[in-house]
PDB file of C-alpha atoms in Angstrom:
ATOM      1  CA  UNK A 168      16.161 -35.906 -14.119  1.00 68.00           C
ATOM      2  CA  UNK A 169      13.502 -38.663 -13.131  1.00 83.00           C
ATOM      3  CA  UNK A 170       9.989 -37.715 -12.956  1.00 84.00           C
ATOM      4  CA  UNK A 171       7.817 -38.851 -10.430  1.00 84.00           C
ATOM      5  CA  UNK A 172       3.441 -38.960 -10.452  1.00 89.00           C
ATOM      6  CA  UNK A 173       1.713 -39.005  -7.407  1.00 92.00           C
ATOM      7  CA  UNK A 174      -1.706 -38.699  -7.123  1.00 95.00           C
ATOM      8  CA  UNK A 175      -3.505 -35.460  -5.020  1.00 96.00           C
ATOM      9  CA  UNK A 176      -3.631 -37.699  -2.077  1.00 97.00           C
ATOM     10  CA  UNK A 177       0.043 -39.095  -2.121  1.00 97.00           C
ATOM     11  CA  UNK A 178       0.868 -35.522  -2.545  1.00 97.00           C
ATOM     12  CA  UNK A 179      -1.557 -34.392   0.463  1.00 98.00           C
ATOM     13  CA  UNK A 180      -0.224 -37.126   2.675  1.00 98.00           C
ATOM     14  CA  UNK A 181       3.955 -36.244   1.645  1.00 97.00           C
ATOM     15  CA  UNK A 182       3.183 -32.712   2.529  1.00 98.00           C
ATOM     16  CA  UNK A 183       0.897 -33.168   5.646  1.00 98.00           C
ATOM     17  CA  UNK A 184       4.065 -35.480   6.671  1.00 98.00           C
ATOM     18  CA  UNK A 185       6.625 -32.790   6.544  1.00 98.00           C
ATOM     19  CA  UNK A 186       4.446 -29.790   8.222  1.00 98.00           C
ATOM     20  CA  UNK A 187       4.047 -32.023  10.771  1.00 98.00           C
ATOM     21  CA  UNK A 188       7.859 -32.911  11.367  1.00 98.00           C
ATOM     22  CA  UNK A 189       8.696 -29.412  11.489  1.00 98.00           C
ATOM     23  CA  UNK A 190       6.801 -28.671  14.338  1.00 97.00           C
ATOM     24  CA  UNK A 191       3.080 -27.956  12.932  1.00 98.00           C
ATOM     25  CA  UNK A 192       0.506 -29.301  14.913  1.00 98.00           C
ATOM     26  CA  UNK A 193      -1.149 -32.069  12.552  1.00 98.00           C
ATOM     27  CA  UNK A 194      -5.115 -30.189  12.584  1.00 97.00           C
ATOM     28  CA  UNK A 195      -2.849 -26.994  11.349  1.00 98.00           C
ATOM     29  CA  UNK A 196      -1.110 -29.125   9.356  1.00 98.00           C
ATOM     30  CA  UNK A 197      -3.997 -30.619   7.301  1.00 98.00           C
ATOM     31  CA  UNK A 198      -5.658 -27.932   5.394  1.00 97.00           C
ATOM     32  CA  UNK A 199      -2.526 -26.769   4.402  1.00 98.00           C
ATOM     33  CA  UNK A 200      -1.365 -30.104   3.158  1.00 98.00           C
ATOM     34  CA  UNK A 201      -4.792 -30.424   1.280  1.00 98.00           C
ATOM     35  CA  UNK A 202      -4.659 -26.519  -0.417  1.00 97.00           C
ATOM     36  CA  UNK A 203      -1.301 -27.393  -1.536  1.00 98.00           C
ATOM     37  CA  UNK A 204      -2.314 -30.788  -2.970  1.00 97.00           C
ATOM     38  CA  UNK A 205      -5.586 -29.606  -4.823  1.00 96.00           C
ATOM     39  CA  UNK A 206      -3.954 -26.386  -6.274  1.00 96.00           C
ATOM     40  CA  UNK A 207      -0.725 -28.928  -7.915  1.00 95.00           C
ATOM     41  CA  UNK A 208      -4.052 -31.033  -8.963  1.00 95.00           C
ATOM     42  CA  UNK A 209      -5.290 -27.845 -10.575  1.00 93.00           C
ATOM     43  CA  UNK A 210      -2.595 -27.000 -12.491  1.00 93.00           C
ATOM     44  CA  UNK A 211      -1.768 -23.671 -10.020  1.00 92.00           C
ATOM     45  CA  UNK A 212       2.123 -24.632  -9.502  1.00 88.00           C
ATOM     46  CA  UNK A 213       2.492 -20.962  -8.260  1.00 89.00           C
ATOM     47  CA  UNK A 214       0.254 -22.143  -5.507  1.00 93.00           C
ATOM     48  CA  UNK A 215       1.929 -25.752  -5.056  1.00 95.00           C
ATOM     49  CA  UNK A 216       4.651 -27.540  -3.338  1.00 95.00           C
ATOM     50  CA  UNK A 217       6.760 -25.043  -4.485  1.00 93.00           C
ATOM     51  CA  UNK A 218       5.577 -23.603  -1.197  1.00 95.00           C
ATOM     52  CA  UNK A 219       6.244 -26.743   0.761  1.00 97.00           C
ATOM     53  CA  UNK A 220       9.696 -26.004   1.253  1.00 96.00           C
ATOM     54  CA  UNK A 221       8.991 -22.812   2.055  1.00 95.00           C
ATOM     55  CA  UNK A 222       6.597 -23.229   5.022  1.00 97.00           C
ATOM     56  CA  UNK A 223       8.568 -26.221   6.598  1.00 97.00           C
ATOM     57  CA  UNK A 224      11.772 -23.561   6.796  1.00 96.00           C
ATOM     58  CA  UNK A 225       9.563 -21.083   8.321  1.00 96.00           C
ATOM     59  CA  UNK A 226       8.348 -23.114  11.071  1.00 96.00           C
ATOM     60  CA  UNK A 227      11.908 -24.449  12.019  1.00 96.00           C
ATOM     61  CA  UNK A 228      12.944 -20.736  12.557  1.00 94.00           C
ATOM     62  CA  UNK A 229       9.180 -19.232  13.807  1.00 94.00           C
ATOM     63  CA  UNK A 230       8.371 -17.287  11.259  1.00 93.00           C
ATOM     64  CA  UNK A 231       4.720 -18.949  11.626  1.00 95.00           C
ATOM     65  CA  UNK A 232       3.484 -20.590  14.366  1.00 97.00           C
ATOM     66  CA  UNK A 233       2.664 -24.366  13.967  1.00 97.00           C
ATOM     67  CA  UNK A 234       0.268 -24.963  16.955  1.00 98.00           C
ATOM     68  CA  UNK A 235      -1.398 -21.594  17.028  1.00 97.00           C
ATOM     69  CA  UNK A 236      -5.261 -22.265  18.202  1.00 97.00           C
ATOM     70  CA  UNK A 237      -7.390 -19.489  16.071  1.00 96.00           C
ATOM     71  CA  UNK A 238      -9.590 -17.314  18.189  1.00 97.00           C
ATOM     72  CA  UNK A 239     -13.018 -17.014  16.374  1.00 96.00           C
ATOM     73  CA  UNK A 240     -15.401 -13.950  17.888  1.00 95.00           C
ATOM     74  CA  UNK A 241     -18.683 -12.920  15.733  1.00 94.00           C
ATOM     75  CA  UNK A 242     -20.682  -9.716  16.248  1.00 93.00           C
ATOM     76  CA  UNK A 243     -23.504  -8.849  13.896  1.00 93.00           C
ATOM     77  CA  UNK A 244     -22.982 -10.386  10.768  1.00 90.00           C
ATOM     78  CA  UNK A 245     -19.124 -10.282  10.590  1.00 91.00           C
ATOM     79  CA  UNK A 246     -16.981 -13.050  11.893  1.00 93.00           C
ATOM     80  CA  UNK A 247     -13.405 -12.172  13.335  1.00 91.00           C
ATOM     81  CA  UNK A 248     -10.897 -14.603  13.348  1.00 92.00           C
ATOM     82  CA  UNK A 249      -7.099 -14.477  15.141  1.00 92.00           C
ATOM     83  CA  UNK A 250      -4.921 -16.734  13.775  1.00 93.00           C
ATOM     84  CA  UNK A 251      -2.500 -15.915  16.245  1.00 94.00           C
ATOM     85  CA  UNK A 252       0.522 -16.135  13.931  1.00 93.00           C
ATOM     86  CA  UNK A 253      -0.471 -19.455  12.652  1.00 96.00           C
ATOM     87  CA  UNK A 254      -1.300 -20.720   9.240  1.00 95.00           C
ATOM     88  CA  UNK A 255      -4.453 -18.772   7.510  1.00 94.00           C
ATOM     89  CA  UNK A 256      -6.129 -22.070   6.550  1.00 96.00           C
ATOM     90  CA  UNK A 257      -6.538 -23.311   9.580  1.00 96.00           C
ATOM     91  CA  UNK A 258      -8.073 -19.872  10.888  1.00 95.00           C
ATOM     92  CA  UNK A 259     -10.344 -19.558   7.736  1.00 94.00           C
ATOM     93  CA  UNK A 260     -11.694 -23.108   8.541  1.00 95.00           C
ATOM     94  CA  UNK A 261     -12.265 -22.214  12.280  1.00 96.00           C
ATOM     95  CA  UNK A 262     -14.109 -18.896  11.072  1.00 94.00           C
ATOM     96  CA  UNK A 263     -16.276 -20.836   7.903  1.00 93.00           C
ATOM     97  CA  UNK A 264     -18.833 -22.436   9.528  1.00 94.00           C
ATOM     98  CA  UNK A 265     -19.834 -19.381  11.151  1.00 94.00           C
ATOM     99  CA  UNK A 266     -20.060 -17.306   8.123  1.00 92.00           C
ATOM    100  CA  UNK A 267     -22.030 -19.920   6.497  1.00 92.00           C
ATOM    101  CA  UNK A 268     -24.710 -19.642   9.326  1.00 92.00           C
ATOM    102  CA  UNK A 269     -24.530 -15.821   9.689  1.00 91.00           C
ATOM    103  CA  UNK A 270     -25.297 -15.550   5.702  1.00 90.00           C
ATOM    104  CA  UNK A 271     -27.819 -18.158   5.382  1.00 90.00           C
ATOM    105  CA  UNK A 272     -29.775 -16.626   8.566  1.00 91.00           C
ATOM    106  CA  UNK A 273     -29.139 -12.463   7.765  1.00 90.00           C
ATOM    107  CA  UNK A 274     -28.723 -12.851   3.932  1.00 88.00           C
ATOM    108  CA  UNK A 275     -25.434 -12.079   3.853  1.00 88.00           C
ATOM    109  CA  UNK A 276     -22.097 -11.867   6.032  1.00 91.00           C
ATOM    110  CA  UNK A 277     -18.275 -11.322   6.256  1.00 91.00           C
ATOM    111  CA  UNK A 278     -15.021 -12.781   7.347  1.00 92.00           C
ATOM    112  CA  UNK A 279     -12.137 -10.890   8.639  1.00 90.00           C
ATOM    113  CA  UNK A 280      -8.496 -13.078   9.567  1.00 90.00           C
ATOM    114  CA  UNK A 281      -6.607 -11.523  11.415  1.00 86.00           C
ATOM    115  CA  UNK A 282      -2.737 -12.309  12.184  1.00 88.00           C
ATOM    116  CA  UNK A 283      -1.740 -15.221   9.540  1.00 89.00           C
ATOM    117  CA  UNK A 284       0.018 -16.737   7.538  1.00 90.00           C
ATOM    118  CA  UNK A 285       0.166 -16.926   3.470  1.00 90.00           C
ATOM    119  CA  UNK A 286      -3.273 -18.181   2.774  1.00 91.00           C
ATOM    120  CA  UNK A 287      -1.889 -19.753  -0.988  1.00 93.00           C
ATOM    121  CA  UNK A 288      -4.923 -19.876  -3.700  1.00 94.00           C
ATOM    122  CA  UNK A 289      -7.713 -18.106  -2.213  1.00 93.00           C
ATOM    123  CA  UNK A 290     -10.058 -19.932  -4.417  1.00 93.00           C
ATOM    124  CA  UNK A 291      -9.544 -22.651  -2.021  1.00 93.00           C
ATOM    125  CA  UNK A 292     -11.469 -20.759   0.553  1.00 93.00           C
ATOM    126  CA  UNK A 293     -14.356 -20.018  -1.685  1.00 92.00           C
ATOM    127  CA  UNK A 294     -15.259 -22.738  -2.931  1.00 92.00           C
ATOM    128  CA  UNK A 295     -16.720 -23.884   0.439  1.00 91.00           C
ATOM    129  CA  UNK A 296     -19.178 -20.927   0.430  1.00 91.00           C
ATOM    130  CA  UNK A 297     -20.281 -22.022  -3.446  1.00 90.00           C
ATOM    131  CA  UNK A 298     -20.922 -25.555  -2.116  1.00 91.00           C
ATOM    132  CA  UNK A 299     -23.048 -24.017   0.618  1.00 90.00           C
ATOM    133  CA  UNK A 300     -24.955 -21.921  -1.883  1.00 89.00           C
ATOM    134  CA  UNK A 301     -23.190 -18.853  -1.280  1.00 89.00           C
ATOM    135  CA  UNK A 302     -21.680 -15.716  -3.256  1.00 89.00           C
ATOM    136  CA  UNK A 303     -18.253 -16.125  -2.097  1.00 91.00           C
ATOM    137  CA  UNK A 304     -15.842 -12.946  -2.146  1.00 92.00           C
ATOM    138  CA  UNK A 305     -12.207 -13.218  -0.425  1.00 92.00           C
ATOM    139  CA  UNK A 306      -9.409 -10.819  -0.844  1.00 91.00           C
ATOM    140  CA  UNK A 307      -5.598 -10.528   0.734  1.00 89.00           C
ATOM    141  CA  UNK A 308      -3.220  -8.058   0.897  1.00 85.00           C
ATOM    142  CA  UNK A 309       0.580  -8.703   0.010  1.00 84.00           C
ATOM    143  CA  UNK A 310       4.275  -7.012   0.657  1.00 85.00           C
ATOM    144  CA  UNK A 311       4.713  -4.620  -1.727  1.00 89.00           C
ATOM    145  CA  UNK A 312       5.965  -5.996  -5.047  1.00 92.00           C
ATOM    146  CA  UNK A 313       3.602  -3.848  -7.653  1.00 94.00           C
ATOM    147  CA  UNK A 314       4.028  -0.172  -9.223  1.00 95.00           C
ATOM    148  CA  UNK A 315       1.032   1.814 -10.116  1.00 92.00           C
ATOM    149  CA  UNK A 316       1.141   3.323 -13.503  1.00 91.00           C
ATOM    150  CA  UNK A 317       4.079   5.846 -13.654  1.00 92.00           C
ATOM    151  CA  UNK A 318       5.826   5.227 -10.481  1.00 93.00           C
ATOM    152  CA  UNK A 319       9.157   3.479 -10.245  1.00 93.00           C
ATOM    153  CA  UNK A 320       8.533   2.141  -6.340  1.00 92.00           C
ATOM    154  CA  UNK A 321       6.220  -0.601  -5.396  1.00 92.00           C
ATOM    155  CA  UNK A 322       3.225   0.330  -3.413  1.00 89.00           C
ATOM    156  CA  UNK A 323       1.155  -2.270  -2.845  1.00 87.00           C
ATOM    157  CA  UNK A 324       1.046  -6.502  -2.975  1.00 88.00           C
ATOM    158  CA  UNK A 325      -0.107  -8.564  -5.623  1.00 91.00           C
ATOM    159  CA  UNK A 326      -3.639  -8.379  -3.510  1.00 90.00           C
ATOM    160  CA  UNK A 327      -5.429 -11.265  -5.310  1.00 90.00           C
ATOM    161  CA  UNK A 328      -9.352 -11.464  -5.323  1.00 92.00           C
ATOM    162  CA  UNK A 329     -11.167 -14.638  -5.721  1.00 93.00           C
ATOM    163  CA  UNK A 330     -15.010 -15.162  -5.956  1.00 92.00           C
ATOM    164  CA  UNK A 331     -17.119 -17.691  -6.369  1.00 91.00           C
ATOM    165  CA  UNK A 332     -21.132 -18.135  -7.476  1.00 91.00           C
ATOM    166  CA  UNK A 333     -22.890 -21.338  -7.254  1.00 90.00           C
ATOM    167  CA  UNK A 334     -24.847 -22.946  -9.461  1.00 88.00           C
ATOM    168  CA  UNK A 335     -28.547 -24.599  -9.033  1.00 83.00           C
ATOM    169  CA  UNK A 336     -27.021 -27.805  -7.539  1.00 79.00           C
ATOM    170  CA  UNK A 337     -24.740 -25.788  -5.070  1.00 70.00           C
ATOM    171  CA  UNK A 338     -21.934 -26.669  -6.300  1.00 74.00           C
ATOM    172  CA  UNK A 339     -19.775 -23.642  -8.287  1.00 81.00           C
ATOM    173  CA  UNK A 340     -20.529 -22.828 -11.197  1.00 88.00           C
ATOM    174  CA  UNK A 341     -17.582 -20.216 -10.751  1.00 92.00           C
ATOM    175  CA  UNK A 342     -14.927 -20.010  -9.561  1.00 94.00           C
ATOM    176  CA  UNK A 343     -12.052 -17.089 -10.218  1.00 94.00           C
ATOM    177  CA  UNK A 344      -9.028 -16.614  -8.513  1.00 94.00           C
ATOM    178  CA  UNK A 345      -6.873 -13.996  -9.409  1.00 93.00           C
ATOM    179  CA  UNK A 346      -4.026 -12.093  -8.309  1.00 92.00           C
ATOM    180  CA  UNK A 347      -3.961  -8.160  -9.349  1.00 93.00           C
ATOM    181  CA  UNK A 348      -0.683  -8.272 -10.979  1.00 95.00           C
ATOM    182  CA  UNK A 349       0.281  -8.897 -14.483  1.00 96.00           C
ATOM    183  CA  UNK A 350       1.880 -12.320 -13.096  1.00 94.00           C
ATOM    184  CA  UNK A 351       2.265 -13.509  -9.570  1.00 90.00           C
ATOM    185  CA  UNK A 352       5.948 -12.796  -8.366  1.00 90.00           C
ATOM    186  CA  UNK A 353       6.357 -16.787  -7.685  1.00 90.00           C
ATOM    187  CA  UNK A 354       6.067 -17.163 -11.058  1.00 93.00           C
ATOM    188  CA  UNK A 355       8.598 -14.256 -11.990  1.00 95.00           C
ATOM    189  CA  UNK A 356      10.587 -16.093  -9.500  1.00 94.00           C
ATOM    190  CA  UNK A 357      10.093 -19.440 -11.855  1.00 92.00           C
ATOM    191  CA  UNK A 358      11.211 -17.655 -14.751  1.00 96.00           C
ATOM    192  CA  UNK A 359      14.314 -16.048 -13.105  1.00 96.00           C
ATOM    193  CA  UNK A 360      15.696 -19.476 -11.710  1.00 95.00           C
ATOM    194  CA  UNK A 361      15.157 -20.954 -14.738  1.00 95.00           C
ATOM    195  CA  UNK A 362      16.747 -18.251 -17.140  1.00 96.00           C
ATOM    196  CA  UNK A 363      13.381 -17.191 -18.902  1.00 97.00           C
ATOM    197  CA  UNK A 364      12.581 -13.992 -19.861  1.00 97.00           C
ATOM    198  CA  UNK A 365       9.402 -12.403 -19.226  1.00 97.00           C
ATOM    199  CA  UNK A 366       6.559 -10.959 -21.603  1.00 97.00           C
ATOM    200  CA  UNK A 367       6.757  -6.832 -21.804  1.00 95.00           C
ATOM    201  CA  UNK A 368       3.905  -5.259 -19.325  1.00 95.00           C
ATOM    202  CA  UNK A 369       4.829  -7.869 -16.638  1.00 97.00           C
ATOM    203  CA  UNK A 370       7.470  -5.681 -14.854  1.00 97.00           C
ATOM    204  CA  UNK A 371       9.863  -2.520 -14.675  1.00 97.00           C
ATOM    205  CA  UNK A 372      13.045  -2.179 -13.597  1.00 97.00           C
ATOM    206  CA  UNK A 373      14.452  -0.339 -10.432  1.00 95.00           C
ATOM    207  CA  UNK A 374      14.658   3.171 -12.843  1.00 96.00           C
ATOM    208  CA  UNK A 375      10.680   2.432 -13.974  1.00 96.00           C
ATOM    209  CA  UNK A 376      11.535   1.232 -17.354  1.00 96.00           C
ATOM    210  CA  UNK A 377      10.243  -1.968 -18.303  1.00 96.00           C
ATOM    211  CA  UNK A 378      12.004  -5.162 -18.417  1.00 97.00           C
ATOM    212  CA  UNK A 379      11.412  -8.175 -19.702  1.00 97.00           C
ATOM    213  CA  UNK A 380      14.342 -10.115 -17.478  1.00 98.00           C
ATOM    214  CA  UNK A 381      12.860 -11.637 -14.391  1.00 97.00           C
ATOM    215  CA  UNK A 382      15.658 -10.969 -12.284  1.00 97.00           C
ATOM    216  CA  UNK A 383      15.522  -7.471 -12.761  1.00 97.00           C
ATOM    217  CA  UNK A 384      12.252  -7.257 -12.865  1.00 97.00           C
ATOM    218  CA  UNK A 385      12.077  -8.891  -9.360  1.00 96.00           C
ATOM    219  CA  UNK A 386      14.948  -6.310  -8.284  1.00 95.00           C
ATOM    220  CA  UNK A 387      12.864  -3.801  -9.613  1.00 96.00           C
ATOM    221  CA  UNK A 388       8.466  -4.180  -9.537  1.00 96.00           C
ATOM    222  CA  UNK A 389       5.486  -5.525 -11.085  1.00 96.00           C
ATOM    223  CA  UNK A 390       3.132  -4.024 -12.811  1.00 96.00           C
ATOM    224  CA  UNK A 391      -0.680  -3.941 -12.430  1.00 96.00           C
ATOM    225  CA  UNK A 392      -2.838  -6.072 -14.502  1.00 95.00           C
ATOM    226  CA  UNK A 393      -5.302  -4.023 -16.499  1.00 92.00           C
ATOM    227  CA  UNK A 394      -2.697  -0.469 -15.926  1.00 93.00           C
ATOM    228  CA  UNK A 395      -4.805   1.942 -14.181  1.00 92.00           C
ATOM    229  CA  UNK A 396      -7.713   0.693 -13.606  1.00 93.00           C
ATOM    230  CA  UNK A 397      -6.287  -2.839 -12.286  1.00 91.00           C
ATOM    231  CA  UNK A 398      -3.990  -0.667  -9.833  1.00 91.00           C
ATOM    232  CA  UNK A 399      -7.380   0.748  -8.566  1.00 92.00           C
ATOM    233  CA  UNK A 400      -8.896  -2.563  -7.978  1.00 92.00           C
ATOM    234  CA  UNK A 401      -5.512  -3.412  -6.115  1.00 89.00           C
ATOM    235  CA  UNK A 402      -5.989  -0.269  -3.978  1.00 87.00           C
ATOM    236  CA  UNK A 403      -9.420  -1.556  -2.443  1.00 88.00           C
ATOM    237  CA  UNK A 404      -8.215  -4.622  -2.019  1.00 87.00           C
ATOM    238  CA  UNK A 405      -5.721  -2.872   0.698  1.00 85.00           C
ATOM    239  CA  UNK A 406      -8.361  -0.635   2.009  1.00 83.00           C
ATOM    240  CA  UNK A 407     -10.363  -4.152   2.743  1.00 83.00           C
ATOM    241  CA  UNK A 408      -7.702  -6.313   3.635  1.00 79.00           C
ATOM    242  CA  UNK A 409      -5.605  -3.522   5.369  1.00 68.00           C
ATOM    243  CA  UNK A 410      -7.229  -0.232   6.617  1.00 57.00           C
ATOM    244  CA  UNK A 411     -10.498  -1.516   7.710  1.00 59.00           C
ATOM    245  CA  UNK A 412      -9.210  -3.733   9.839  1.00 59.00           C
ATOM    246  CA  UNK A 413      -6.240  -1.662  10.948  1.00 59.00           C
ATOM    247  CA  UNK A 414      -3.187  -3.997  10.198  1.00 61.00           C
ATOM    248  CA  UNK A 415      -0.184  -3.248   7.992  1.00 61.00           C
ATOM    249  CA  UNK A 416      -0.616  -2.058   4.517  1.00 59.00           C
ATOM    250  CA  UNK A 417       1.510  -3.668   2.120  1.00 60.00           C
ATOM    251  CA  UNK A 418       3.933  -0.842   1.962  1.00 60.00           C
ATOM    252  CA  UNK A 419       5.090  -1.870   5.488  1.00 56.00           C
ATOM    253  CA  UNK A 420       7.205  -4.303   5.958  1.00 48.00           C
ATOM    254  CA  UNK A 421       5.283  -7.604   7.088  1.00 42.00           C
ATOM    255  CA  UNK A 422       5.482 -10.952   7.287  1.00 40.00           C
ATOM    256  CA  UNK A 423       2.068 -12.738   7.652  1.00 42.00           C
ATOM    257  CA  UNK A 424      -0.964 -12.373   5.209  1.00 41.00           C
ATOM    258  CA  UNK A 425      -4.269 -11.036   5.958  1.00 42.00           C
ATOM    259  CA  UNK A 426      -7.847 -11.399   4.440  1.00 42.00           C
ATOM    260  CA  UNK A 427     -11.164 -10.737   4.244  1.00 42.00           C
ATOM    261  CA  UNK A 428     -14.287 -13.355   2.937  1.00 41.00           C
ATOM    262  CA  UNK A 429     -17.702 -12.937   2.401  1.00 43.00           C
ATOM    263  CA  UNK A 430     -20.974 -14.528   1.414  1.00 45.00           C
ATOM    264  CA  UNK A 431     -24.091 -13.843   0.102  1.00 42.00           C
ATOM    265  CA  UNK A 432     -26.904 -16.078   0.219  1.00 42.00           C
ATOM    266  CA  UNK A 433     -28.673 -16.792  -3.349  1.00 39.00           C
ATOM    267  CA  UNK A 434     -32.424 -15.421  -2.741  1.00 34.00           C
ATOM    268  CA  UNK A 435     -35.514 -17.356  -4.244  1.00 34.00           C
ATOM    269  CA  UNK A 436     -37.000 -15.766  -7.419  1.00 31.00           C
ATOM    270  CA  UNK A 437     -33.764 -16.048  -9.470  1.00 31.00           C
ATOM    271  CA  UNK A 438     -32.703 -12.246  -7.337  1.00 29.00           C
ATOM    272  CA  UNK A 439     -29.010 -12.813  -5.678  1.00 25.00           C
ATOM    273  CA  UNK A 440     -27.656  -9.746  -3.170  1.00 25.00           C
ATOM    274  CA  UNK A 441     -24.280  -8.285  -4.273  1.00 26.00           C
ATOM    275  CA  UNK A 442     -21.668  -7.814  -1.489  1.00 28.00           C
ATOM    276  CA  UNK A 443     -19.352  -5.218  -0.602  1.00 29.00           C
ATOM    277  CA  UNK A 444     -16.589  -6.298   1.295  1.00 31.00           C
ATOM    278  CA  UNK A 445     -15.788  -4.387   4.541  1.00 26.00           C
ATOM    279  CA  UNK A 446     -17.325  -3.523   7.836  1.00 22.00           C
ATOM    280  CA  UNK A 447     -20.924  -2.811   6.365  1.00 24.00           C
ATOM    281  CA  UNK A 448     -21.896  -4.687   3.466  1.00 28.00           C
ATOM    282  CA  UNK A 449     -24.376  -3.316   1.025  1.00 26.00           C
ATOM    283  CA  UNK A 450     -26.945  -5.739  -0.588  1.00 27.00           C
ATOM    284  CA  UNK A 451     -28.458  -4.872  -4.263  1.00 25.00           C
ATOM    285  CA  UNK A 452     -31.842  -6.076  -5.872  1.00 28.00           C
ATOM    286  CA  UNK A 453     -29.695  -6.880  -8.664  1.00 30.00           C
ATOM    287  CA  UNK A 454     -31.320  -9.965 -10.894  1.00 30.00           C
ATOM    288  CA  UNK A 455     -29.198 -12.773 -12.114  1.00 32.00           C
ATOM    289  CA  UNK A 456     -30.138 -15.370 -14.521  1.00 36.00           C
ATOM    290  CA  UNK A 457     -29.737 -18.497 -13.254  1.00 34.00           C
ATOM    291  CA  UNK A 458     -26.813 -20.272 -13.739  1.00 39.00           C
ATOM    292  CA  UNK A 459     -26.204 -24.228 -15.103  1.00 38.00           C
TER     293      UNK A 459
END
């Protein structure tokens, strides 16, 4: 096998190249080109071009819709955005600015995207809100791929949370981006094609008996990270990213992603709000020491 090195932008530019020649309108096409780029320069493969084939196939047959114009509406301090079956990266980029000026002028504010596609890493998406000085929370529901503790079915996604908290210069000082699985089911995928097996507590066979073979694990479901209490975490993250904005839980079958961001503005004095995702967000007096 030969290996090839390309640099983030050769990568950016190969993938922007392809999106486009399968029908996605080049502004669509960009962000997605550049998430894809700067999560293989990160090191996140599971977030990489091994996605690139992926999305190309799925415009061809309309799974996602290439020149979809997001609809942005605000009221109060949340922001609404329609994707209209399009990719979530353009959407969330439509939406950002707005969120960035509803937080910095109320104190904080929230992000709802409706209607899209898979949104990849969502660090990607908060790291914008760090550079602006902003708390930045996003979360995204998922098919159902993961068991709670003691059940053999999968009820909910892998429902990954990211946030990031800025530093004194703006820029983050971090930055987590997590799914709320023991492992992301690309990577179980990974493992399977390439004839790997898989650590114990990742998944659990079709019977609820664990596994550590990929392919029946992926036949079968993943498990929460962190048991019980993870599984709990995952749960909100469906009531956010689900319920409160009335689309399809992960236990229905669906094929586009949705997601919720939101962002706090840091307040003088060394006191930062915390932020509750959802329709109302609560703020705290909370005090955080400041950050390098």
């Amino acid at each position: 096998m030969t290996t090839v090195e390309l640099s983030r932008e050769e990568i950016e530019a190969v993938c922007l190249a392809a999106l486009t020649v399968h029908g996605a309108a080049a502004g669509n096409a960009r962000p997605v080109a550049r998430a894809i780029a700067m999560a293989e320069a990160a090191g996140n493969r599971v977030c990489g071009l091994y996605y690139l084939p992926i999305f190309c196939r799925h415009l061809a047959i309309g799974k996602v819709d290439g020149g979809a114009i997001p609809e942005v509406s605000a009221r109060g301090v949340t922001v609404t955005v329609d994707a209209r079956s399009g990719f979530a990266h353009p959407a969330i980029a439509a939406g950002t600015p707005a969120l960035i000026d509803l937080a910095r002028s109320n104190g904080l504010g929230a992000m709802a995207v409706r209607n899209s596609y898979n949104c990849l890493a969502l660090g990607h998406h908060v790291h914008p809100l760090a550079d602006a000085s902003l708390i930045g929370i996003c979360v995204s529901n998922a098919p159902a791929a993961v068991a709670p503790p003691g059940a053999a079915a999968a009820l909910f996604g892998t429902n990954p949370l990211a946030f990031a908290v800025p530093s004194k210069e703006g820029t983050p000082a971090i930055l987590v981006d997590q799914s709320l699985s023991a492992v992301t089911k690309t990577e179980m995928i990974l493992r399977r094609d390439r004839g790997e097996a898989i650590p114990a507590g990742w998944a659990q066979d079709r019977n609820g008996q664990p596994t550590t073979d990929a392919a029946i694990g992926l036949e079968g479901s993943l498990l929460p990270a962190g048991g019980r209490k993870g599984a709990n975490v995952a749960l909100l993250v469906e009531v956010l990213a689900a319920a409160r904005l009335g689309t399809q839980h992960g236990g229905e079958r669906f094929r586009k992603r949705r997601g919720w961001a939101a962002a706090c503005r840091p307040i003088p004095d060394r006191h930062r709000p915390w932020s509750l995702l959802g329709r109302s967000l609560l703020g705290s007096d909370r005090q955080f020491g400041r950050l390098p």
